[in-house]
Phi, psi and omega in degrees: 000146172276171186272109201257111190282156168308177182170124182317183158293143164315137201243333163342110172278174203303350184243350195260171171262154191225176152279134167269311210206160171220158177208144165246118207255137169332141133262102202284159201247118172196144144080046331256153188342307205286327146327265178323329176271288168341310172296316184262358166266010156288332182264004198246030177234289174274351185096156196265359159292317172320302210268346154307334169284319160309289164005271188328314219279292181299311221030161179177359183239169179184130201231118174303149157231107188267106205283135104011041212301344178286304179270332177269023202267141013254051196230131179265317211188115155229141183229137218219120198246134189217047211222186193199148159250146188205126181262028168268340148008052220257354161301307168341315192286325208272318174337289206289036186238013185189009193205089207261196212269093180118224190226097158334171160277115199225130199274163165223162178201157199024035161194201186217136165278121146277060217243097189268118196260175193197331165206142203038191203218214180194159180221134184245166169209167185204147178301022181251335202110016199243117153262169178202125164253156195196151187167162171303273269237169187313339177288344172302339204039053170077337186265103183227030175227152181243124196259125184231088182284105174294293207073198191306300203184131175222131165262111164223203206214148167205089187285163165277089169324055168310087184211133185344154166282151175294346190277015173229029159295101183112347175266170174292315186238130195215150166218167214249121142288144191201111135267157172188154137276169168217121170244141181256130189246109162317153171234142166297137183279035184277349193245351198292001171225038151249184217305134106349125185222173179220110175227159194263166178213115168270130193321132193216089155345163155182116176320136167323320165261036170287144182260125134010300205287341171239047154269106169348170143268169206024089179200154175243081179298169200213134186206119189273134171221186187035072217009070115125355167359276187227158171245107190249124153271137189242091170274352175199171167082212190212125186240114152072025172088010170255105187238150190267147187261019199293180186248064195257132175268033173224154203292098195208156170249160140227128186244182175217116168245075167333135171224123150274171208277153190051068170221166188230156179215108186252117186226128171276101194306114182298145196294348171286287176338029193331294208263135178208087194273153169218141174225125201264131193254328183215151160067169164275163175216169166229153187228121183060247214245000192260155203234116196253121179286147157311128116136041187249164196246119171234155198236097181267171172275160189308325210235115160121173202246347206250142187211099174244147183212143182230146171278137203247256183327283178218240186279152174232139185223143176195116144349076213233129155237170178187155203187171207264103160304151222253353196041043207217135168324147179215143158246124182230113161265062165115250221235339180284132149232127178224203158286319167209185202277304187328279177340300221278298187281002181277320184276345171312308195293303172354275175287327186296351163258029209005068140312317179263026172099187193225129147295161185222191180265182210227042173240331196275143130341127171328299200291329168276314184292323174316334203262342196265347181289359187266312185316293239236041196316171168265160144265012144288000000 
């Protein structure tokens, strides 16, 4: 469970957003451990500003933010992955030899994955038959989210694209850095059991006055202001008449925002948008008079559409959604969201009659998993 800090009373006037609430979510040590166990006797010795720093630098972590699904609807699960591989490493050997470097194959049913990369990448497979690498770096080409409609079912795999950093290309001893957030987003359940899909979204430059209408599909604009201040990635939603174009049947923004440092950044939120969550990933921030630490989670209020925010100490990069509540009964088990525990044990039976395909090991070859996904179709 997270940690929930005092916080004034909400200062939102009949048009601003306020802090409702602020939380701090465990950090968990992996990836690798020692790194992590490290870290965390660096915050309670230098402080948890220190060791968030170290963080960014090092990785070693990785923080759930286990959402409310019910007050935080329609956002389920967010989670925030912070680690490095170094093949100088020699826990790395023995680890991966029971513990493997990345996500096996697991089935979801009714809702959709957001899996926003930030450093290094990731490679997926899947029960449709779709492999995709996807990632921050340059081999990425920019394509660097992955949009994932579980629908009625999906199995896939999303392993750690492990490949030198650029300042270690070419050297003997090297480490790979990987971040990512990840979010689950609910679906209405008129949708919740259609086709399942997986598609990547690439990173798209674009001027402050760009029309909508000629921004690519699968693309995330990225729009630079106040000579180059701040920078918001739109991975959904609509920032300042600029919309991102994926296709989501649930009402939601997700922006990324960069702030350099003492810079302000003002977005109107829609007023259908009750939940509006921000989670600061690097540097502080302030929203009215409260002044928010790295890697803390604020729960703003519900009500008005203006939302400013400043950077305080030096750069600030933060995390912001906000969405429609779906109003609708919710069950969420292991990797399943539905409606009620029946559904839920029902997409269970699902996959155990391998319906969403048969799992496999995250050891075959492109080509024996290609050949056991032909044995093993989804019916989806």
């Amino acid at each position: 469970m997270g940690e929930t800090i005092p916080s004034p009373p909400p200062q939102a006037s009949s048009t601003q957003r306020g802090v409702a609430r602020i939380e701090k979510f465990a950090r968990l040590p992996v990836w690798p451990v020692w790194q992590g166990v490290f870290l965390f006797f660096a915050s309670k010795i230098f402080g948890e500003e220190v060791a968030a720093g170290w963080e960014n630098r090092i990785g070693g972590r990785v923080c759930p933010n286990f959402l409310t699904a019910e007050a935080t609807s329609p956002f389920v699960l967010l989670v925030h992955h912070r680690h490095s591989f170094s093949n100088w490493d020699p826990v790395k050997y023995i680890q991966q030899t029971f513990f493997p470097e990345g996500f096996p194959s697991h089935p979801h049913r009714g809702f959709i994955t957001v899996t926003y990369c930030l450093k290094g990448g990731m490679v997926h497979r899947d029960s449709l038959g779709i492999k995709q690498s996807y990632g921050a770096e340059k081999r990425h080409d920019s394509k660097h989210v992955q949009w994932l409609t579980a629908g009625a079912g999906i199995q896939h795999e999303e392993m750690w694209d492990i490949e030198p950093d650029t300042q270690d290309e070419g050297k003997l001893l090297w480490s790979s850095s990987q971040e990512l957030y990840q979010l689950w987003i609910n679906m209405p359940s008129d949708y919740k059991m259609s086709k399942p899909n997986a598609e990547l979204l690439e990173a798209y430059p674009v001027a402050s006055s760009t029309s909508s209408s000629t921004i690519p599909d699968n693309t995330t604009p990225v729009v630079k202001e106040n000579n180059d201040a701040t920078t918001t990635t739109v991975v959904a939603g609509i920032y300042k008449g600029i919309r991102a174009p994926i296709d989501c049947p649930t009402n939601v923004s997700m922006m990324r925002v960069q702030l350099s440092k003492d810079s302000s950044w003002t977005h109107n939120i829609p007023s259908s948008h009750e939940t509006a969550i921000i989670y600061v990933r690097n540097g502080s921030i302030q929203i009215g008079t409260q002044r928010i630490p790295p890697h803390y989670t604020v729960y703003l209020t519900s009500q008005g559409e203006e939302l400013s925010i400043q950077s305080l100490e030096g750069e600030a990069d933060i995390l912001l959604l906000s969405g429609e509540p779906l109003r609708e009964p919710i069950a969420s088990q292991g990797s399943m969201v539905m409606n009620t525990q029946p559904e839920i044990q029902q997409a269970y039976l699902d996959y155990q009659l391998g319906k969403m395909g048969l799992p496999w090991s995250e050891k075959l070859s492109d080509e024996e998993w290609q050949q056991h996904v032909k044995r093993n179709p989804s019916l989806y």
